[in-house]
GROMACS .gro file of C-alpha atoms in nm:
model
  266
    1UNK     CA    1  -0.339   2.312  -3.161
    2UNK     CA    2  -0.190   2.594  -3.002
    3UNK     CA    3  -0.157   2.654  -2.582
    4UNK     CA    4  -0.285   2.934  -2.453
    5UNK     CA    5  -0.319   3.131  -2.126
    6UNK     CA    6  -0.627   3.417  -2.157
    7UNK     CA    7  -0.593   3.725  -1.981
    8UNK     CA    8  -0.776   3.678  -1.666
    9UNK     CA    9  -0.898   3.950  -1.447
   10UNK     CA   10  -1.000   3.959  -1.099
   11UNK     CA   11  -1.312   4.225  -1.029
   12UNK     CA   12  -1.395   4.165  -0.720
   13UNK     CA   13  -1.295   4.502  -0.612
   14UNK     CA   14  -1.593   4.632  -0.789
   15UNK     CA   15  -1.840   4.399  -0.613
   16UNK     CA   16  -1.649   4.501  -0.287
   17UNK     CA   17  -1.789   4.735   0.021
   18UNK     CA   18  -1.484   4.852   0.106
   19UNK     CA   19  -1.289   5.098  -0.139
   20UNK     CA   20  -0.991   4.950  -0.328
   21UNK     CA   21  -0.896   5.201  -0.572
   22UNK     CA   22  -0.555   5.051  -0.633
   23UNK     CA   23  -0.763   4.691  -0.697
   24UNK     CA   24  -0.977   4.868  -0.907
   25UNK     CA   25  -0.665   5.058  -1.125
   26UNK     CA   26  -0.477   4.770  -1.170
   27UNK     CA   27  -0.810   4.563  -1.309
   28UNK     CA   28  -0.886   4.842  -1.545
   29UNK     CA   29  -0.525   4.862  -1.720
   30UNK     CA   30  -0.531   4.447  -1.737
   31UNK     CA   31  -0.894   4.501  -1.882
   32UNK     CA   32  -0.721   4.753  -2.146
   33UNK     CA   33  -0.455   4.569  -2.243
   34UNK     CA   34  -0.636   4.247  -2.289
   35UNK     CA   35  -0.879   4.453  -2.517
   36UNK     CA   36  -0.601   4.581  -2.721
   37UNK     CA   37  -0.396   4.260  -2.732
   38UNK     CA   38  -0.663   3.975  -2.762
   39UNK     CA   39  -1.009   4.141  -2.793
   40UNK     CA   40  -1.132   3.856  -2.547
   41UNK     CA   41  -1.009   3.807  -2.150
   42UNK     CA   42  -1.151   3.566  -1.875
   43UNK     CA   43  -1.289   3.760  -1.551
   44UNK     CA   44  -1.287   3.590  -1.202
   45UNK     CA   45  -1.479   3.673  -0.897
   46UNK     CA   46  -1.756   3.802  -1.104
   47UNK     CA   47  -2.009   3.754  -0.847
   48UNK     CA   48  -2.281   3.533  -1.015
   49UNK     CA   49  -2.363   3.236  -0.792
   50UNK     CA   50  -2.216   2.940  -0.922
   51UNK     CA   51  -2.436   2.760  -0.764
   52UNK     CA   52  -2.681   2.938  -0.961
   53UNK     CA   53  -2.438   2.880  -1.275
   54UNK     CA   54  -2.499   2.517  -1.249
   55UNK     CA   55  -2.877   2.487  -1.181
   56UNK     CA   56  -2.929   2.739  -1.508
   57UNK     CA   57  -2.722   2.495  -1.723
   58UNK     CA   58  -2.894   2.213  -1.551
   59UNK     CA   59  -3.207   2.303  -1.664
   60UNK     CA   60  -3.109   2.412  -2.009
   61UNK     CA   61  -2.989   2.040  -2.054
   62UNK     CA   62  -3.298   1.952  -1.949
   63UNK     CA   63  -3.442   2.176  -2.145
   64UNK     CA   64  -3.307   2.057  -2.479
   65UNK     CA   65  -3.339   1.708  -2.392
   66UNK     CA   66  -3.693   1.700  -2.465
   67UNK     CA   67  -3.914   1.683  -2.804
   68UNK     CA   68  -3.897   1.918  -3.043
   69UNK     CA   69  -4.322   1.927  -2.996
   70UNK     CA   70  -4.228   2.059  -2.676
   71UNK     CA   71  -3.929   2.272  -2.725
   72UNK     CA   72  -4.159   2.435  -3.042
   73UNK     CA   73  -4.464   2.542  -2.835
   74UNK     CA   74  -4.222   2.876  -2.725
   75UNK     CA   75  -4.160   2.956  -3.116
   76UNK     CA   76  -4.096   3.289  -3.004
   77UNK     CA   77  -3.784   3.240  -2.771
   78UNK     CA   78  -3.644   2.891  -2.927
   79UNK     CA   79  -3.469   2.846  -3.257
   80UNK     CA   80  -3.344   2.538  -3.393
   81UNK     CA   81  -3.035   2.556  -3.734
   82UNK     CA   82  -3.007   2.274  -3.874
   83UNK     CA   83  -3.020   2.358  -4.245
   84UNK     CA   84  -2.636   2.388  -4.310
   85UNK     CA   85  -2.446   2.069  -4.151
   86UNK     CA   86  -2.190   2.279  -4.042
   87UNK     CA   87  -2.341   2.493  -3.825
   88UNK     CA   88  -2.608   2.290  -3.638
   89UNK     CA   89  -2.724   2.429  -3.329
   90UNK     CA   90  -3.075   2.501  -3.123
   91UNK     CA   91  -3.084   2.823  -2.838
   92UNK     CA   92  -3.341   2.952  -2.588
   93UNK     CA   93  -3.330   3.315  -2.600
   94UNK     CA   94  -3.429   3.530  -2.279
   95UNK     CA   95  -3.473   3.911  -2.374
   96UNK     CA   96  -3.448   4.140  -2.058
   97UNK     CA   97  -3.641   4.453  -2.182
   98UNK     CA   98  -3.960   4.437  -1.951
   99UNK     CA   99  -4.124   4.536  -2.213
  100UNK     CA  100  -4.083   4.216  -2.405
  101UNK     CA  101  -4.274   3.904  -2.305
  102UNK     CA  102  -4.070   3.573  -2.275
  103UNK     CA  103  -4.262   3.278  -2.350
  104UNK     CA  104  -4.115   3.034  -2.146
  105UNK     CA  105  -4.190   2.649  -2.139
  106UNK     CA  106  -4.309   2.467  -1.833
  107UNK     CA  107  -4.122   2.200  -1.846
  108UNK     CA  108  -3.827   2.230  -1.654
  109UNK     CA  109  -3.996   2.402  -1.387
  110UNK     CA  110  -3.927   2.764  -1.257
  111UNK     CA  111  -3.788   2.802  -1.587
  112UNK     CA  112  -3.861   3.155  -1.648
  113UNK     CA  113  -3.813   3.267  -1.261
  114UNK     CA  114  -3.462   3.057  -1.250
  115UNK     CA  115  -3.363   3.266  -1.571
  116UNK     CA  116  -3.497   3.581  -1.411
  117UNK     CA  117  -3.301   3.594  -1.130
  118UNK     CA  118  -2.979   3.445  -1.363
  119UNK     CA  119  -3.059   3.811  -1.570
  120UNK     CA  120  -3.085   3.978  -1.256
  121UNK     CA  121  -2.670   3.887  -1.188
  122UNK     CA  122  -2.579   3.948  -1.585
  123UNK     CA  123  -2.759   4.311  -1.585
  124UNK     CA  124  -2.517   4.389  -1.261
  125UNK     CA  125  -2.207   4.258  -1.374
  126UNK     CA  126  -2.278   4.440  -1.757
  127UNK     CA  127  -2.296   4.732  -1.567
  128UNK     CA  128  -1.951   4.697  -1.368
  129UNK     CA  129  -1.771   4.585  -1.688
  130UNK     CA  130  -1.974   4.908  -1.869
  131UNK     CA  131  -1.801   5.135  -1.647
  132UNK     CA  132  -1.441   4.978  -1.658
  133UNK     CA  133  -1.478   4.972  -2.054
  134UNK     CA  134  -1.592   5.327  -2.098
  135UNK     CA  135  -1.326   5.444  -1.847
  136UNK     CA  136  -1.064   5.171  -2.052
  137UNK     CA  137  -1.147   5.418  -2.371
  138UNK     CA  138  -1.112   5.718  -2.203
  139UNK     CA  139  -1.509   5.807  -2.151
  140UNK     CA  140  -1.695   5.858  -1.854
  141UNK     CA  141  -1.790   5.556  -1.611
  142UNK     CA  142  -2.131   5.582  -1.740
  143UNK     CA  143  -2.099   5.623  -2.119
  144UNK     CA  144  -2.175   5.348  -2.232
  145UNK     CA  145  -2.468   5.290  -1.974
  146UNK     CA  146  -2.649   5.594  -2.138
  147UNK     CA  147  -2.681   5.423  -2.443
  148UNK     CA  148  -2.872   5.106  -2.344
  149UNK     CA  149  -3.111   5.256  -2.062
  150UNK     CA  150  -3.416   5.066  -2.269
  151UNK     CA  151  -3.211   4.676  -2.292
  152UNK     CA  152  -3.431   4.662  -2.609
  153UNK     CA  153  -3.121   4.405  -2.769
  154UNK     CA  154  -2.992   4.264  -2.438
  155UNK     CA  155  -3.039   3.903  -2.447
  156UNK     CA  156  -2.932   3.621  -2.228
  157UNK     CA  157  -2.880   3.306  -2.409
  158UNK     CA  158  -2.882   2.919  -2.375
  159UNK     CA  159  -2.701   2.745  -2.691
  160UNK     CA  160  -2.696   2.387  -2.756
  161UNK     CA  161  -2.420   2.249  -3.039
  162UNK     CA  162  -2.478   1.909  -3.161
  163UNK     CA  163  -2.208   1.655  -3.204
  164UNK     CA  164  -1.956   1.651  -3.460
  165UNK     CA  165  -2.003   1.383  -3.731
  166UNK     CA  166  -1.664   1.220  -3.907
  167UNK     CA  167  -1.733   1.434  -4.209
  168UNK     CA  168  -1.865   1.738  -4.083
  169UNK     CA  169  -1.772   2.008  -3.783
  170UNK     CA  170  -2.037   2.162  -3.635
  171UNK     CA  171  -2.137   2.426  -3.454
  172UNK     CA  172  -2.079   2.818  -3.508
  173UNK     CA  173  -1.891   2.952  -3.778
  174UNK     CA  174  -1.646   3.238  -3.730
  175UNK     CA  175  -1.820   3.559  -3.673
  176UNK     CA  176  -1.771   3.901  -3.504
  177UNK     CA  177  -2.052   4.007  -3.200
  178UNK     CA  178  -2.155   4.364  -3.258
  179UNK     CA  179  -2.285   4.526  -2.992
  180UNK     CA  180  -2.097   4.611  -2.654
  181UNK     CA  181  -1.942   4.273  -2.537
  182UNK     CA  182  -2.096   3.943  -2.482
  183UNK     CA  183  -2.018   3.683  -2.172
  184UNK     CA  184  -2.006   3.344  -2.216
  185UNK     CA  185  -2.026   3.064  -1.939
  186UNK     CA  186  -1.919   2.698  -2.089
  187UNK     CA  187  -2.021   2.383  -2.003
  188UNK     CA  188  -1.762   2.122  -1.891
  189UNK     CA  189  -1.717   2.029  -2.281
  190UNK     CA  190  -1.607   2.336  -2.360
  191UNK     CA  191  -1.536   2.406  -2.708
  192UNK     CA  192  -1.508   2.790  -2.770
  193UNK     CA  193  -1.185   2.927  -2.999
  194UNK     CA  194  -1.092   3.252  -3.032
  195UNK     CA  195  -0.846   3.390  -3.307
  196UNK     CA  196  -0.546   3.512  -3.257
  197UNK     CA  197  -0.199   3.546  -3.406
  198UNK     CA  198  -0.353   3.317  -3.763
  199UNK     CA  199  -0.442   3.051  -3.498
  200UNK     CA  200  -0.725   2.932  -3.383
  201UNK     CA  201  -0.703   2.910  -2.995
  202UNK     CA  202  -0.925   2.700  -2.797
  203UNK     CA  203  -1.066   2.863  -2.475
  204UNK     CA  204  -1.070   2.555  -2.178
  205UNK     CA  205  -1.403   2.534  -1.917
  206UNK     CA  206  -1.377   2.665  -1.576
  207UNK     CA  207  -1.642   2.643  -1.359
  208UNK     CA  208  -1.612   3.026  -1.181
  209UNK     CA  209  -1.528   3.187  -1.486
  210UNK     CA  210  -1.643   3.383  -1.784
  211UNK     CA  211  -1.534   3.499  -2.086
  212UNK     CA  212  -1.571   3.838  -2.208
  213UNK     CA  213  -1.506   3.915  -2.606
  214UNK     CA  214  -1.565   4.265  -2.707
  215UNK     CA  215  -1.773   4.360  -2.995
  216UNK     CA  216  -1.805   4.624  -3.313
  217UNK     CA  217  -1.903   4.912  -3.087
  218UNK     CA  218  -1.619   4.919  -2.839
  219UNK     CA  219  -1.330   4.856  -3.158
  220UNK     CA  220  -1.488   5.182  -3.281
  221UNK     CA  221  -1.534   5.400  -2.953
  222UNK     CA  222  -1.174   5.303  -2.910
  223UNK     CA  223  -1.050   5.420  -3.289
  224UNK     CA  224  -0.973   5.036  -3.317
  225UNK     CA  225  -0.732   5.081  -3.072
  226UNK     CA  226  -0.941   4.779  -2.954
  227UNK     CA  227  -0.982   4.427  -3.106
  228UNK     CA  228  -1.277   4.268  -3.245
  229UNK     CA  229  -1.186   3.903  -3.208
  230UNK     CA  230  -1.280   3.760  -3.536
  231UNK     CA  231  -1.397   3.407  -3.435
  232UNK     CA  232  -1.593   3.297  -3.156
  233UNK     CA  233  -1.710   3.013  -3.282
  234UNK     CA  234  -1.740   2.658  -3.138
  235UNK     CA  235  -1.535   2.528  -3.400
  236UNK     CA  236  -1.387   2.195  -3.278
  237UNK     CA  237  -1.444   1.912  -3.367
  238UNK     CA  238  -1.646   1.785  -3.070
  239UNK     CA  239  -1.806   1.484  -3.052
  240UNK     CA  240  -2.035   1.529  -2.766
  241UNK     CA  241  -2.326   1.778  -2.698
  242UNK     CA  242  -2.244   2.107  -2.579
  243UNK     CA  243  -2.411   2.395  -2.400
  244UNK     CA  244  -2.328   2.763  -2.330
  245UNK     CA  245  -2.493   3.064  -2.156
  246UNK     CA  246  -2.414   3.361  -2.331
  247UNK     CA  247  -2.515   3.732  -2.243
  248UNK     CA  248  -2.534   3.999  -2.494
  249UNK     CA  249  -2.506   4.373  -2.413
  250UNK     CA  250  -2.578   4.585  -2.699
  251UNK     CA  251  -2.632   4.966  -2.839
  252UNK     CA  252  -2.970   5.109  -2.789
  253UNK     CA  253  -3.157   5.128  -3.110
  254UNK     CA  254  -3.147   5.451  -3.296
  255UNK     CA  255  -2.888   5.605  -3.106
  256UNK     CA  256  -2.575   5.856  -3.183
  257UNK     CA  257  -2.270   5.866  -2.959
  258UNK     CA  258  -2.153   6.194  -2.924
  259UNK     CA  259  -1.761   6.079  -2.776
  260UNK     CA  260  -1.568   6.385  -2.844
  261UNK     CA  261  -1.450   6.486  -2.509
  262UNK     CA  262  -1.305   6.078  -2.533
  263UNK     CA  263  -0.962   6.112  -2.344
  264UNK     CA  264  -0.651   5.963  -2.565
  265UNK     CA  265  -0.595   5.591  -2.528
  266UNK     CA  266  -0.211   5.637  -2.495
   0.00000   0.00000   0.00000
């Protein structure tokens, strides 16, 4: 299987009090190329706790260690595949409109104020990588933020992929995200592949790290100057249990972009 080193980009001098336009430039032309080269790029010094990192996946383990009585009495926020052998898989998902109500189970405790204040982090750091994006496509900082003012689709997610068998891979197949981008936090397993070049290119753990892969809306605010990484999907043949956190950022529903002052991407 192929080596690979993903584009990795430091934005701390977003997070930062003191101004660092330079810091700032030269993040926003490595965010660029990566999105017209790859489609997918690693970000460091994101901010989120990893402290906080940990205890979330702790808990998910936790979580998905016990019965499926238990697991089933939030119907509404847990969904188990298991139908296809090939993709076998169970997630918790987390909306964070306020005007949806997340069913959360009691068992781990704090489960719904841990994952709170984990959505708290995600909605800031959407909104930083938001801003480089839209300026990356030649839009104002706030474009795309305009568009999702409602987080009706956002979604923060907890995945669990079962072990392979010796006949069967499992996990998810290859697929394209639409909305904005999605961030992904692996366990120490790992297991994420990307696709590039007709290869399949596995992504390796770190634990201050995540992975950003952008998704149908920014290939097409970008004239598809931008890839759409065409994979994504745990794909290896893994024989251990795996876990993720993935964040979603999508388009408001029912919206229309109106992008024609969009600078050129040249």
């Amino acid at each position: 299987m192929a080596s690979f080193d993903i584009p990795t980009i430091d934005v701390s001098p977003f997070f930062s009090s003191e101004e660092n336009e330079e810091g700032k430039k030269k993040a926003t032309e490595q965010m660029k190329e990566a999105c017209v080269n790859y489609g997918f790029f690693q970000i460091a010094n994101h901010k989120i706790p990893l402290e906080l990192l940990s205890r979330t996946m702790d808990m998910y383990k936790t979580f998905f260690a016990s019965s499926d009585e238990e697991k089933l009495l939030v119907p509404n926020n847990y969904f188990k595949s298991t139908q296809n052998p090939t993709e076998t898989f169970e997630h918790f998902v987390f909306r964070l409109s306020s005007s949806v109500v997340n069913v959360c189970p009691k068992n781990p405790p704090h489960f719904k104020e841990l994952l709170e204040e984990m959505a708290s982090h995600f909605k800031k750091l959407g909104v930083v990588l938001e801003g480089i994006i839209s300026e990356c496509v030649g839009l104002p900082p706030n474009f795309l933020t305009n568009y999702k003012n409602d987080e009706s689709r956002d979604t923060l997610i907890g995945l669990h992929y079962f072990p392979a068998t010796e006949n069967d891979n499992t996990g998810k197949p290859a697929h394209e995200d639409p909305g904005y981008f999605t961030v992904v936090y692996q366990d120490e397993i790992g297991g994420l592949e990307v696709h590039k070049d007709d290869q399949w290119i596995p992504i390796a753990p770190s634990k201050d790290k995540l992975v950003v892969n952008i998704g149908d809306v920014i290939q097409v605010l970008s004239n598809n100057r931008f890839r759409v990484n065409i994979s994504y999907g745990h794909s290896t043949y893994t024989f251990f249990h795996r876990k993720s956190l993935k964040f979603h950022l999508y388009l408001q529903s029912h919206s229309t972009m109106d992008f024609s002052h969009r600078k050129s991407l040249n």
